[in-house]
Amino acid sequence: MTVRDVIRILDAKVICGDESLFDVEVSDACGSDMMSDVLAFVKNQAVLLTGLVNVQVIRTADMMDMVCIVFVRGKMPDEDMIAVAKRKDMVLLATPHRMYTACGLLWQNGLKGEHKDA
Amino acid sequence: MSMLNLTYEVDGDDFTRAGEASSAVKKRLRSLGIPPEAIRKVAIALYEGEINMVIHANGGTIDVAVDPDKITMTLKDTGKGIADIKKAMQEGYSTAPDEVRNLGFGAGMGLPNMKKYSDHMEIDSTVGVGTTVYMEVYL
């Protein structure tokens, strides 16, 4: 699955991110509003789905080398967050779906990762 | 003397800036050609430590030393100190205020995550004086 697929599957609006990043392959994702939980499990997740909107979401994704953040329920980051994400070459997306649905749609469409430890 | 020494002052008043030092360290390590797995371990451990400094200690100082065989991180603050280090190391134990939880932290995972991602960690803390955390990631 590519970032472009994520955009399509989630009916997502692109908040920022160069189009060249849309072809990046993503193999796993993580859905959480608790950033320490995101940091606790390194599994090469490339996509972070969250309902939390503050700059620490961007920094957490940066520490984890994630390429794409999806804000659920149409939440929108502010200008400062967008500026940081742009500096990190990250794609920010907003989907109208709720967390549960957004994660389910990506899973159903093949974004399943390894999940050996699940 | 290490190959490279980096020092950062962490501002304790601005939660939105927490993580800037870790982000800067990550960038420097990448430019040095350090293996990505080691960089990620350093970045996550340091980031959790930096967040802790802002939440609990009104900021502090981060020193990072890069050697051929390891990266050493020293996080020093003059905050209130940790009364029971063993308890603080337990996953889920937190003394962070509710407003921190609303920001996505304060779940009692900070110190456990720091221990998890560093190859060696020591905490030196005195109540009312401050805390120093040493962490090493081997290369």
Coordinates of N, CA and C in Angstrom, one line a residue:
Chain A
M1 N 0.8 -1.2 0.0 CA 0.0 0.0 0.0 C 0.9 1.3 0.0
T2 N 0.5 2.3 -0.7 CA 1.2 3.5 -0.7 C 0.4 4.6 0.0
V3 N 1.1 5.7 0.3 CA 0.4 6.8 0.9 C -0.8 7.3 0.1
R4 N -0.6 7.2 -1.2 CA -1.7 7.5 -2.2 C -2.9 6.6 -1.9
D5 N -2.7 5.3 -1.7 CA -3.8 4.4 -1.4 C -4.5 4.8 0.0
V6 N -3.7 5.2 0.9 CA -4.2 5.6 2.2 C -5.2 6.8 2.1
I7 N -4.7 7.7 1.2 CA -5.6 8.9 1.0 C -6.9 8.5 0.4
R8 N -6.8 7.6 -0.6 CA -8.0 7.2 -1.3 C -9.0 6.4 -0.4
I9 N -8.4 5.4 0.3 CA -9.2 4.5 1.2 C -9.9 5.3 2.3
L10 N -9.2 6.3 2.8 CA -9.8 7.0 4.0 C -10.5 8.3 3.6
D11 N -10.7 8.5 2.3 CA -11.3 9.8 1.8 C -10.6 11.0 2.4
A12 N -9.3 10.9 2.5 CA -8.6 11.9 3.3 C -8.3 13.2 2.5
K13 N -8.2 14.3 3.2 CA -7.8 15.5 2.7 C -6.3 15.7 3.0
V14 N -5.5 16.1 2.0 CA -4.1 16.3 2.2 C -3.9 17.6 2.8
I15 N -3.3 17.7 4.0 CA -3.1 18.9 4.7 C -1.7 19.5 4.2
C16 N -0.7 18.6 4.2 CA 0.6 19.0 3.6 C 1.3 17.7 3.2
G17 N 2.4 17.9 2.4 CA 3.1 16.7 2.0 C 3.3 16.8 0.5
D18 N 4.6 16.7 0.1 CA 4.9 16.7 -1.3 C 4.4 15.5 -2.1
E19 N 3.9 15.7 -3.2 CA 3.3 14.6 -4.0 C 4.3 13.4 -4.2
S20 N 5.6 13.8 -4.2 CA 6.6 12.7 -4.4 C 6.5 11.7 -3.2
L21 N 6.0 12.1 -2.1 CA 5.9 11.2 -0.9 C 4.7 10.3 -1.0
F22 N 3.8 10.6 -1.9 CA 2.6 9.8 -2.0 C 2.8 8.3 -2.5
D23 N 4.0 8.2 -3.2 CA 4.3 6.8 -3.7 C 5.1 6.0 -2.7
V24 N 5.4 6.5 -1.5 CA 6.1 5.8 -0.5 C 5.3 4.6 -0.1
E25 N 5.9 3.4 0.0 CA 5.2 2.2 0.4 C 5.1 2.2 1.9
V26 N 4.0 1.9 2.4 CA 3.8 1.7 3.9 C 3.3 0.3 4.2
S27 N 3.9 -0.3 5.2 CA 3.6 -1.7 5.5 C 2.9 -2.0 6.8
D28 N 2.9 -0.9 7.7 CA 2.3 -1.1 9.0 C 1.8 0.2 9.5
A29 N 0.8 0.2 10.4 CA 0.3 1.4 11.0 C 0.1 1.3 12.5
C30 N -0.2 2.4 13.1 CA -0.4 2.4 14.6 C -1.5 3.4 14.8
G31 N -2.5 3.1 15.6 CA -3.6 4.0 15.9 C -3.6 4.2 17.4
S32 N -3.4 5.5 17.9 CA -3.3 5.8 19.3 C -3.4 7.3 19.6
D33 N -4.0 7.6 20.7 CA -3.9 9.0 21.2 C -2.9 9.2 22.3
M34 N -2.3 8.1 22.6 CA -1.3 8.1 23.7 C 0.1 7.9 23.1
M35 N 0.9 9.0 23.1 CA 2.1 9.0 22.3 C 3.2 8.1 22.9
S36 N 3.1 7.9 24.3 CA 4.1 7.0 24.9 C 3.8 5.5 24.5
D37 N 2.6 5.2 24.2 CA 2.2 3.9 23.7 C 2.8 3.7 22.3
V38 N 2.7 4.8 21.5 CA 3.2 4.7 20.1 C 4.8 4.5 20.2
L39 N 5.4 5.1 21.1 CA 6.9 5.0 21.3 C 7.3 3.7 21.9
A40 N 6.4 3.0 22.5 CA 6.7 1.7 23.2 C 6.9 0.6 22.2
F41 N 6.4 0.7 21.0 CA 6.5 -0.5 20.1 C 7.0 -0.1 18.7
V42 N 8.3 -0.4 18.5 CA 8.9 -0.1 17.2 C 8.7 -1.3 16.3
K43 N 7.9 -1.1 15.3 CA 7.7 -2.2 14.3 C 7.7 -1.7 12.9
N44 N 8.4 -0.7 12.7 CA 8.5 -0.1 11.3 C 7.1 0.4 10.8
Q45 N 6.3 0.9 11.8 CA 5.0 1.5 11.4 C 5.4 2.8 10.6
A46 N 4.6 2.9 9.5 CA 4.9 4.1 8.7 C 3.8 5.1 8.8
V47 N 2.6 4.7 9.3 CA 1.4 5.6 9.4 C 1.0 5.6 10.8
L48 N 0.7 6.8 11.3 CA 0.1 7.0 12.6 C -1.3 7.6 12.5
L49 N -2.3 6.9 13.0 CA -3.6 7.4 13.1 C -3.9 7.9 14.5
T50 N -4.4 9.2 14.6 CA -4.6 9.7 15.9 C -5.7 10.7 16.0
G51 N -6.3 10.9 17.1 CA -7.3 11.9 17.3 C -6.7 13.1 18.1
L52 N -5.4 12.9 18.5 CA -4.7 13.9 19.3 C -4.1 15.0 18.3
V53 N -4.3 16.2 18.7 CA -3.8 17.3 17.8 C -2.9 18.2 18.6
N54 N -1.6 17.9 18.6 CA -0.6 18.9 19.1 C 0.7 18.5 18.5
V55 N 1.7 19.4 18.7 CA 3.0 19.2 18.0 C 3.7 18.0 18.4
Q56 N 3.4 17.5 19.6 CA 4.1 16.3 20.0 C 3.8 15.0 19.2
V57 N 2.6 15.1 18.5 CA 2.2 14.0 17.6 C 3.2 14.0 16.4
I58 N 3.6 15.1 15.9 CA 4.5 15.2 14.8 C 5.9 14.7 15.3
R59 N 6.3 15.2 16.5 CA 7.6 14.8 17.0 C 7.7 13.3 17.3
T60 N 6.6 12.7 17.8 CA 6.6 11.3 18.1 C 6.8 10.5 16.7
A61 N 6.0 10.9 15.7 CA 6.1 10.3 14.4 C 7.5 10.4 13.9
D62 N 8.1 11.6 14.1 CA 9.5 11.8 13.6 C 10.5 10.9 14.3
M63 N 10.4 10.7 15.6 CA 11.3 9.8 16.3 C 11.1 8.4 15.8
M64 N 9.9 8.0 15.4 CA 9.7 6.7 14.9 C 9.9 6.5 13.4
D65 N 10.4 7.6 12.8 CA 10.6 7.5 11.3 C 9.4 7.2 10.5
M66 N 8.2 7.7 11.0 CA 7.0 7.5 10.3 C 6.9 8.6 9.2
V67 N 6.2 8.2 8.1 CA 6.1 9.1 7.0 C 4.7 9.8 6.8
C68 N 3.7 9.3 7.5 CA 2.4 9.8 7.3 C 1.6 9.8 8.6
I69 N 0.9 11.0 8.9 CA 0.0 11.0 10.1 C -1.4 11.3 9.6
V70 N -2.3 10.5 10.1 CA -3.8 10.7 9.7 C -4.5 11.2 10.9
F71 N -5.1 12.4 10.8 CA -5.9 12.9 11.9 C -7.4 12.4 11.7
V72 N -7.9 11.7 12.6 CA -9.3 11.2 12.4 C -10.4 12.2 12.8
R73 N -11.6 11.9 12.4 CA -12.8 12.8 12.6 C -12.5 14.2 12.2
G74 N -11.8 14.3 11.1 CA -11.7 15.6 10.5 C -10.9 16.7 11.3
K75 N -10.2 16.2 12.3 CA -9.4 17.2 13.1 C -8.3 17.8 12.3
M76 N -8.0 19.1 12.5 CA -7.0 19.8 11.8 C -5.9 20.3 12.6
P77 N -4.6 20.1 12.2 CA -3.5 20.6 13.0 C -3.4 22.1 12.7
D78 N -2.7 22.8 13.6 CA -2.5 24.3 13.4 C -1.2 24.5 12.5
E79 N -1.0 25.8 12.2 CA 0.1 26.2 11.3 C 1.4 25.7 11.8
D80 N 1.6 25.8 13.1 CA 2.9 25.4 13.7 C 3.2 24.0 13.5
M81 N 2.2 23.2 13.7 CA 2.3 21.7 13.5 C 2.6 21.4 12.0
I82 N 1.9 22.1 11.1 CA 2.1 21.9 9.7 C 3.6 22.3 9.3
A83 N 4.1 23.4 9.9 CA 5.4 23.8 9.6 C 6.5 22.8 10.0
V84 N 6.3 22.2 11.2 CA 7.2 21.2 11.7 C 7.1 19.9 10.8
A85 N 5.9 19.5 10.4 CA 5.8 18.3 9.5 C 6.4 18.5 8.2
K86 N 6.3 19.8 7.6 CA 6.9 20.0 6.3 C 8.4 19.9 6.4
R87 N 9.0 20.4 7.5 CA 10.5 20.3 7.7 C 10.9 18.9 7.8
K88 N 10.0 18.0 8.2 CA 10.4 16.6 8.4 C 10.0 15.7 7.2
D89 N 9.5 16.4 6.1 CA 9.1 15.6 5.0 C 8.0 14.6 5.3
M90 N 7.0 15.1 6.0 CA 5.9 14.2 6.4 C 4.6 14.5 5.7
V91 N 3.8 13.5 5.5 CA 2.5 13.8 4.9 C 1.5 13.9 6.0
L92 N 0.7 14.9 6.1 CA -0.4 15.0 7.1 C -1.7 14.9 6.4
L93 N -2.6 14.0 6.9 CA -3.9 13.8 6.3 C -5.0 14.0 7.3
A94 N -6.2 14.4 6.8 CA -7.4 14.5 7.7 C -8.4 13.6 7.1
T95 N -8.9 12.6 7.9 CA -10.0 11.8 7.4 C -11.3 12.1 8.2
P96 N -12.5 12.1 7.5 CA -13.7 12.3 8.3 C -14.1 11.1 9.1
H97 N -13.4 9.9 8.9 CA -13.8 8.7 9.6 C -13.3 8.8 11.1
R98 N -14.0 8.0 11.9 CA -13.5 7.9 13.3 C -12.4 6.9 13.4
M99 N -11.7 6.9 14.5 CA -10.5 6.1 14.6 C -10.7 4.6 14.3
Y100 N -11.8 4.0 14.9 CA -12.1 2.6 14.7 C -12.3 2.3 13.2
T101 N -13.1 3.1 12.6 CA -13.4 2.9 11.2 C -12.2 3.1 10.3
A102 N -11.4 4.1 10.6 CA -10.2 4.4 9.8 C -9.2 3.3 9.8
C103 N -9.0 2.8 11.1 CA -8.1 1.6 11.2 C -8.6 0.4 10.5
G104 N -9.9 0.2 10.6 CA -10.6 -1.0 10.0 C -10.5 -0.9 8.5
L105 N -10.7 0.2 7.9 CA -10.6 0.4 6.5 C -9.2 0.0 6.0
L106 N -8.2 0.5 6.7 CA -6.8 0.3 6.2 C -6.5 -1.2 6.4
W107 N -6.9 -1.8 7.5 CA -6.6 -3.2 7.7 C -7.3 -4.1 6.6
Q108 N -8.6 -3.7 6.4 CA -9.4 -4.5 5.4 C -8.7 -4.4 4.0
N109 N -8.1 -3.3 3.7 CA -7.5 -3.1 2.4 C -6.0 -3.6 2.3
G110 N -5.6 -4.3 3.4 CA -4.3 -4.9 3.3 C -3.2 -4.4 4.1
L111 N -3.4 -3.3 4.9 CA -2.3 -2.7 5.7 C -2.3 -3.5 7.0
K112 N -1.7 -4.6 7.0 CA -1.7 -5.5 8.2 C -0.4 -5.7 8.9
G113 N 0.7 -5.3 8.3 CA 2.0 -5.4 9.0 C 2.3 -6.9 9.3
E114 N 3.2 -7.1 10.2 CA 3.6 -8.4 10.5 C 2.8 -9.0 11.6
H115 N 2.6 -8.3 12.7 CA 1.8 -8.7 13.8 C 2.1 -10.0 14.4
K116 N 3.4 -10.3 14.4 CA 3.8 -11.6 15.0 C 3.6 -11.5 16.5
D117 N 3.6 -10.3 17.1 CA 3.5 -10.2 18.5 C 2.1 -9.8 19.0
A118 N 1.2 -9.8 18.0 CA -0.2 -9.4 18.4 C -0.9 -10.5 19.1
Chain B
M1 N 38.3 11.8 25.5 CA 37.4 12.8 24.8 C 36.6 12.1 23.7
S2 N 35.4 12.4 23.7 CA 34.5 11.8 22.7 C 34.7 12.4 21.3
M3 N 34.3 11.7 20.3 CA 34.3 12.2 18.9 C 33.5 13.4 18.8
L4 N 32.4 13.5 19.5 CA 31.4 14.6 19.3 C 30.7 14.8 20.6
N5 N 30.6 16.0 21.1 CA 29.8 16.3 22.3 C 28.7 17.3 21.9
L6 N 27.5 17.0 22.3 CA 26.4 18.0 22.0 C 25.7 18.3 23.4
T7 N 25.4 19.6 23.5 CA 24.7 20.1 24.8 C 23.5 20.9 24.4
Y8 N 22.4 20.6 25.1 CA 21.2 21.3 24.8 C 20.5 21.7 26.1
E9 N 20.0 23.0 26.2 CA 19.2 23.4 27.3 C 17.8 23.1 27.0
V10 N 17.1 22.5 27.9 CA 15.7 22.2 27.7 C 14.8 23.2 28.4
D11 N 14.0 23.9 27.7 CA 13.1 24.9 28.3 C 11.9 24.2 29.0
G12 N 11.8 24.5 30.3 CA 10.7 23.8 31.0 C 9.4 24.4 30.9
D13 N 9.3 25.6 30.3 CA 8.0 26.4 30.4 C 7.1 26.1 29.1
D14 N 7.7 25.5 28.1 CA 7.0 25.4 26.9 C 6.9 24.0 26.4
F15 N 5.8 23.3 26.6 CA 5.6 21.9 26.3 C 5.7 21.7 24.7
T16 N 5.3 22.8 24.0 CA 5.3 22.6 22.5 C 6.7 22.5 22.0
R17 N 7.7 23.0 22.8 CA 9.1 22.9 22.3 C 9.8 21.6 22.8
A18 N 9.1 20.9 23.7 CA 9.7 19.6 24.2 C 9.9 18.7 23.0
G19 N 11.1 18.2 22.9 CA 11.4 17.3 21.8 C 12.3 17.9 20.8
E20 N 12.5 19.2 20.8 CA 13.4 19.9 19.9 C 14.8 19.4 20.0
A21 N 15.3 19.2 21.2 CA 16.7 18.8 21.4 C 16.9 17.3 20.8
S22 N 15.9 16.5 21.1 CA 16.0 15.1 20.6 C 16.0 15.1 19.1
S23 N 15.2 15.9 18.5 CA 15.1 16.0 17.1 C 16.4 16.5 16.5
A24 N 17.0 17.5 17.2 CA 18.3 18.0 16.7 C 19.4 16.9 16.8
V25 N 19.4 16.2 17.9 CA 20.4 15.1 18.1 C 20.2 14.1 16.9
K26 N 19.0 13.7 16.7 CA 18.7 12.7 15.6 C 19.3 13.1 14.3
K27 N 19.1 14.4 14.0 CA 19.6 15.0 12.7 C 21.1 14.9 12.7
R28 N 21.7 15.2 13.8 CA 23.2 15.2 13.8 C 23.8 13.8 13.7
L29 N 23.1 12.9 14.4 CA 23.6 11.5 14.3 C 23.4 10.9 12.9
R30 N 22.3 11.3 12.2 CA 22.1 10.9 10.9 C 23.2 11.4 10.0
S31 N 23.6 12.6 10.2 CA 24.6 13.2 9.3 C 26.0 12.6 9.6
L32 N 26.2 11.9 10.7 CA 27.4 11.2 11.1 C 27.4 9.8 10.5
G33 N 26.3 9.4 10.0 CA 26.2 8.0 9.4 C 26.1 6.9 10.4
I34 N 25.5 7.3 11.6 CA 25.3 6.2 12.6 C 24.1 5.3 12.1
P35 N 24.2 4.0 12.4 CA 23.1 3.1 11.9 C 21.7 3.6 12.4
P36 N 20.7 3.5 11.4 CA 19.4 4.0 11.7 C 18.7 3.4 13.0
E37 N 19.0 2.1 13.2 CA 18.4 1.4 14.4 C 18.9 2.0 15.7
A38 N 20.2 2.4 15.7 CA 20.8 3.0 16.9 C 20.2 4.4 17.1
I39 N 20.1 5.1 16.0 CA 19.6 6.5 16.0 C 18.2 6.5 16.6
R40 N 17.4 5.5 16.1 CA 16.0 5.4 16.6 C 15.9 5.2 18.1
K41 N 16.8 4.3 18.6 CA 16.8 4.0 20.0 C 17.2 5.3 20.8
V42 N 18.2 5.9 20.3 CA 18.7 7.2 21.0 C 17.6 8.2 21.0
A43 N 16.9 8.4 19.8 CA 15.9 9.4 19.6 C 14.7 9.2 20.6
I44 N 14.3 7.9 20.6 CA 13.1 7.7 21.5 C 13.4 7.8 23.0
A45 N 14.6 7.3 23.4 CA 15.0 7.3 24.8 C 15.1 8.8 25.2
L46 N 15.8 9.6 24.4 CA 16.1 11.0 24.7 C 14.8 11.8 24.7
Y47 N 13.9 11.5 23.7 CA 12.6 12.2 23.6 C 11.8 12.0 24.9
E48 N 11.7 10.8 25.3 CA 10.9 10.5 26.6 C 11.6 11.2 27.7
G49 N 12.9 11.2 27.8 CA 13.6 11.9 28.8 C 13.4 13.4 28.8
E50 N 13.4 14.0 27.6 CA 13.2 15.4 27.4 C 11.7 15.8 27.9
I51 N 10.8 15.0 27.5 CA 9.4 15.2 27.9 C 9.3 15.2 29.4
N52 N 9.9 14.2 30.0 CA 9.9 14.1 31.5 C 10.5 15.3 32.1
M53 N 11.6 15.8 31.6 CA 12.2 17.1 32.1 C 11.2 18.2 32.1
V54 N 10.5 18.3 31.0 CA 9.5 19.4 30.9 C 8.3 19.2 31.8
I55 N 7.8 18.0 31.9 CA 6.7 17.7 32.8 C 7.0 17.9 34.2
H56 N 8.1 17.3 34.6 CA 8.4 17.1 36.1 C 9.4 18.1 36.7
A57 N 10.3 18.6 35.8 CA 11.5 19.3 36.4 C 11.7 20.7 35.9
N58 N 10.8 21.3 35.2 CA 10.9 22.6 34.7 C 12.2 22.7 33.8
G59 N 12.5 21.7 33.1 CA 13.6 21.8 32.1 C 14.9 21.2 32.7
G60 N 16.0 21.4 32.0 CA 17.3 20.9 32.4 C 18.3 20.9 31.3
T61 N 19.3 20.1 31.4 CA 20.4 20.1 30.4 C 20.5 18.6 29.8
I62 N 20.7 18.6 28.5 CA 21.0 17.3 27.9 C 22.4 17.3 27.3
D63 N 23.2 16.3 27.7 CA 24.5 16.2 27.0 C 24.6 14.8 26.3
V64 N 25.0 14.9 25.1 CA 25.2 13.7 24.3 C 26.6 13.5 23.8
A65 N 27.2 12.4 24.1 CA 28.6 12.1 23.7 C 28.6 11.0 22.7
V66 N 29.2 11.2 21.6 CA 29.3 10.1 20.6 C 30.7 9.6 20.5
D67 N 30.8 8.3 20.8 CA 32.1 7.6 20.7 C 32.0 6.5 19.7
P68 N 33.1 5.9 19.3 CA 33.1 4.9 18.2 C 32.2 3.7 18.6
D69 N 32.1 3.3 19.9 CA 31.4 2.1 20.3 C 30.1 2.4 21.0
K70 N 29.8 3.7 21.4 CA 28.5 4.0 22.1 C 28.1 5.4 22.0
I71 N 26.9 5.7 22.3 CA 26.4 7.0 22.4 C 25.9 7.2 23.9
T72 N 26.4 8.2 24.6 CA 26.1 8.4 26.0 C 25.2 9.6 26.1
M73 N 24.1 9.5 26.8 CA 23.2 10.6 27.0 C 23.1 10.9 28.5
T74 N 23.3 12.1 28.9 CA 23.2 12.5 30.3 C 22.1 13.6 30.4
L75 N 21.1 13.3 31.1 CA 20.0 14.3 31.3 C 19.9 14.8 32.7
K76 N 20.2 16.0 32.9 CA 20.4 16.5 34.3 C 19.3 17.6 34.6
D77 N 18.6 17.5 35.7 CA 17.7 18.6 36.0 C 17.8 18.9 37.5
T78 N 17.3 20.0 37.9 CA 17.3 20.4 39.3 C 15.8 20.5 39.8
G79 N 15.0 19.5 39.3 CA 13.6 19.5 39.7 C 13.4 18.8 41.1
K80 N 12.2 18.3 41.3 CA 11.8 17.9 42.6 C 12.4 16.5 43.0
G81 N 13.0 15.8 42.0 CA 13.6 14.5 42.3 C 12.5 13.4 42.3
I82 N 13.0 12.2 42.3 CA 12.1 11.0 42.3 C 12.2 10.3 43.6
A83 N 11.1 10.2 44.4 CA 11.1 9.7 45.7 C 11.3 8.2 45.7
D84 N 10.7 7.5 44.8 CA 10.8 6.0 44.7 C 11.1 5.6 43.3
I85 N 12.3 5.4 43.0 CA 12.8 5.1 41.6 C 12.2 3.8 41.1
K86 N 12.1 2.8 42.0 CA 11.6 1.5 41.6 C 10.2 1.6 41.2
K87 N 9.4 2.4 41.9 CA 8.0 2.6 41.6 C 7.9 3.4 40.2
A88 N 8.7 4.4 40.1 CA 8.7 5.2 38.9 C 9.0 4.4 37.6
M89 N 9.8 3.3 37.8 CA 10.2 2.5 36.7 C 9.0 1.5 36.3
Q90 N 8.0 1.4 37.1 CA 6.9 0.5 36.7 C 6.1 1.1 35.6
E91 N 5.7 0.2 34.6 CA 4.9 0.7 33.5 C 3.5 1.1 34.1
G92 N 3.0 2.2 33.7 CA 1.7 2.7 34.1 C 1.7 3.5 35.4
Y93 N 2.8 3.6 36.1 CA 2.9 4.4 37.3 C 3.3 5.8 36.8
S94 N 2.4 6.8 37.2 CA 2.7 8.2 36.8 C 2.3 9.2 37.8
T95 N 3.0 10.2 38.0 CA 2.6 11.3 38.9 C 2.4 12.6 38.0
A96 N 2.2 12.4 36.7 CA 2.0 13.5 35.8 C 0.6 14.1 36.0
P97 N 0.4 15.4 35.9 CA -0.9 16.0 36.1 C -1.8 15.7 34.8
D98 N -3.1 15.8 35.1 CA -4.1 15.4 34.0 C -3.8 16.2 32.7
E99 N -3.4 17.4 32.8 CA -3.3 18.2 31.5 C -2.2 17.6 30.6
V100 N -1.2 16.9 31.3 CA -0.2 16.3 30.5 C -0.8 15.0 29.7
R101 N -1.7 14.3 30.4 CA -2.3 13.2 29.8 C -3.1 13.6 28.5
N102 N -3.7 14.8 28.6 CA -4.5 15.3 27.5 C -3.6 15.6 26.3
L103 N -2.3 15.7 26.6 CA -1.3 16.0 25.5 C -0.7 14.7 24.9
G104 N -1.1 13.6 25.5 CA -0.6 12.3 24.9 C 0.5 11.7 25.7
F105 N 0.8 12.2 26.9 CA 1.9 11.7 27.7 C 1.4 11.5 29.1
G106 N 2.2 11.0 30.0 CA 1.8 10.9 31.4 C 1.1 9.6 31.6
A107 N 1.4 8.6 30.8 CA 0.8 7.2 30.9 C 1.7 6.3 31.7
G108 N 2.7 6.8 32.3 CA 3.6 6.0 33.1 C 4.5 5.1 32.2
M109 N 4.8 5.6 31.0 CA 5.6 4.8 30.1 C 7.0 5.4 29.8
G110 N 7.2 6.6 30.3 CA 8.4 7.4 30.0 C 9.7 6.6 30.4
L111 N 9.8 6.4 31.7 CA 11.0 5.7 32.2 C 11.1 4.3 31.7
P112 N 10.0 3.5 31.7 CA 10.1 2.2 31.1 C 10.6 2.2 29.6
N113 N 10.1 3.2 28.9 CA 10.5 3.3 27.5 C 12.0 3.6 27.4
M114 N 12.5 4.5 28.3 CA 13.9 4.9 28.3 C 14.8 3.7 28.6
K115 N 14.3 2.9 29.5 CA 15.1 1.7 29.9 C 15.1 0.7 28.7
K116 N 13.9 0.6 28.1 CA 13.7 -0.4 27.0 C 14.7 0.0 25.8
Y117 N 14.8 1.2 25.5 CA 15.6 1.6 24.3 C 17.0 1.9 24.5
S118 N 17.4 2.0 25.8 CA 18.8 2.2 26.1 C 19.4 0.8 26.5
D119 N 20.7 0.7 26.2 CA 21.4 -0.6 26.5 C 21.9 -0.6 28.0
H120 N 22.0 0.6 28.5 CA 22.4 0.7 29.9 C 21.8 2.0 30.4
M121 N 21.2 2.0 31.6 CA 20.6 3.2 32.2 C 20.8 3.3 33.7
E122 N 21.1 4.4 34.2 CA 21.2 4.7 35.6 C 20.5 5.9 36.0
I123 N 19.9 5.9 37.1 CA 19.2 7.1 37.6 C 19.7 7.5 38.9
D124 N 20.1 8.8 39.1 CA 20.6 9.3 40.3 C 19.7 10.4 40.7
S125 N 19.0 10.3 41.8 CA 18.0 11.3 42.1 C 17.9 11.5 43.6
T126 N 17.8 12.8 44.0 CA 17.6 13.2 45.3 C 16.4 14.1 45.4
V127 N 15.5 13.8 46.3 CA 14.3 14.6 46.5 C 14.7 16.0 46.9
G128 N 14.1 17.0 46.2 CA 14.4 18.4 46.5 C 15.7 18.9 45.8
V129 N 16.5 18.1 45.2 CA 17.7 18.5 44.6 C 17.7 18.3 43.1
G130 N 17.2 17.2 42.6 CA 17.2 17.0 41.2 C 17.5 15.5 40.8
T131 N 17.4 15.3 39.5 CA 17.6 14.0 38.9 C 18.6 14.0 37.8
T132 N 19.5 13.0 37.7 CA 20.4 12.9 36.6 C 20.1 11.4 36.0
V133 N 19.8 11.4 34.8 CA 19.7 10.1 34.1 C 20.8 9.9 33.1
Y134 N 21.5 8.7 33.2 CA 22.5 8.3 32.3 C 22.0 7.2 31.4
M135 N 22.1 7.4 30.1 CA 21.7 6.3 29.2 C 22.8 6.1 28.2
E136 N 23.0 4.8 27.8 CA 24.0 4.4 26.8 C 23.3 3.6 25.7
V137 N 23.6 3.9 24.5 CA 23.2 3.0 23.4 C 24.5 2.5 22.7
Y138 N 24.7 1.2 22.6 CA 25.9 0.7 22.1 C 25.8 0.6 20.5
L139 N 27.0 0.9 19.9 CA 27.0 0.9 18.5 C 27.6 -0.4 18.0

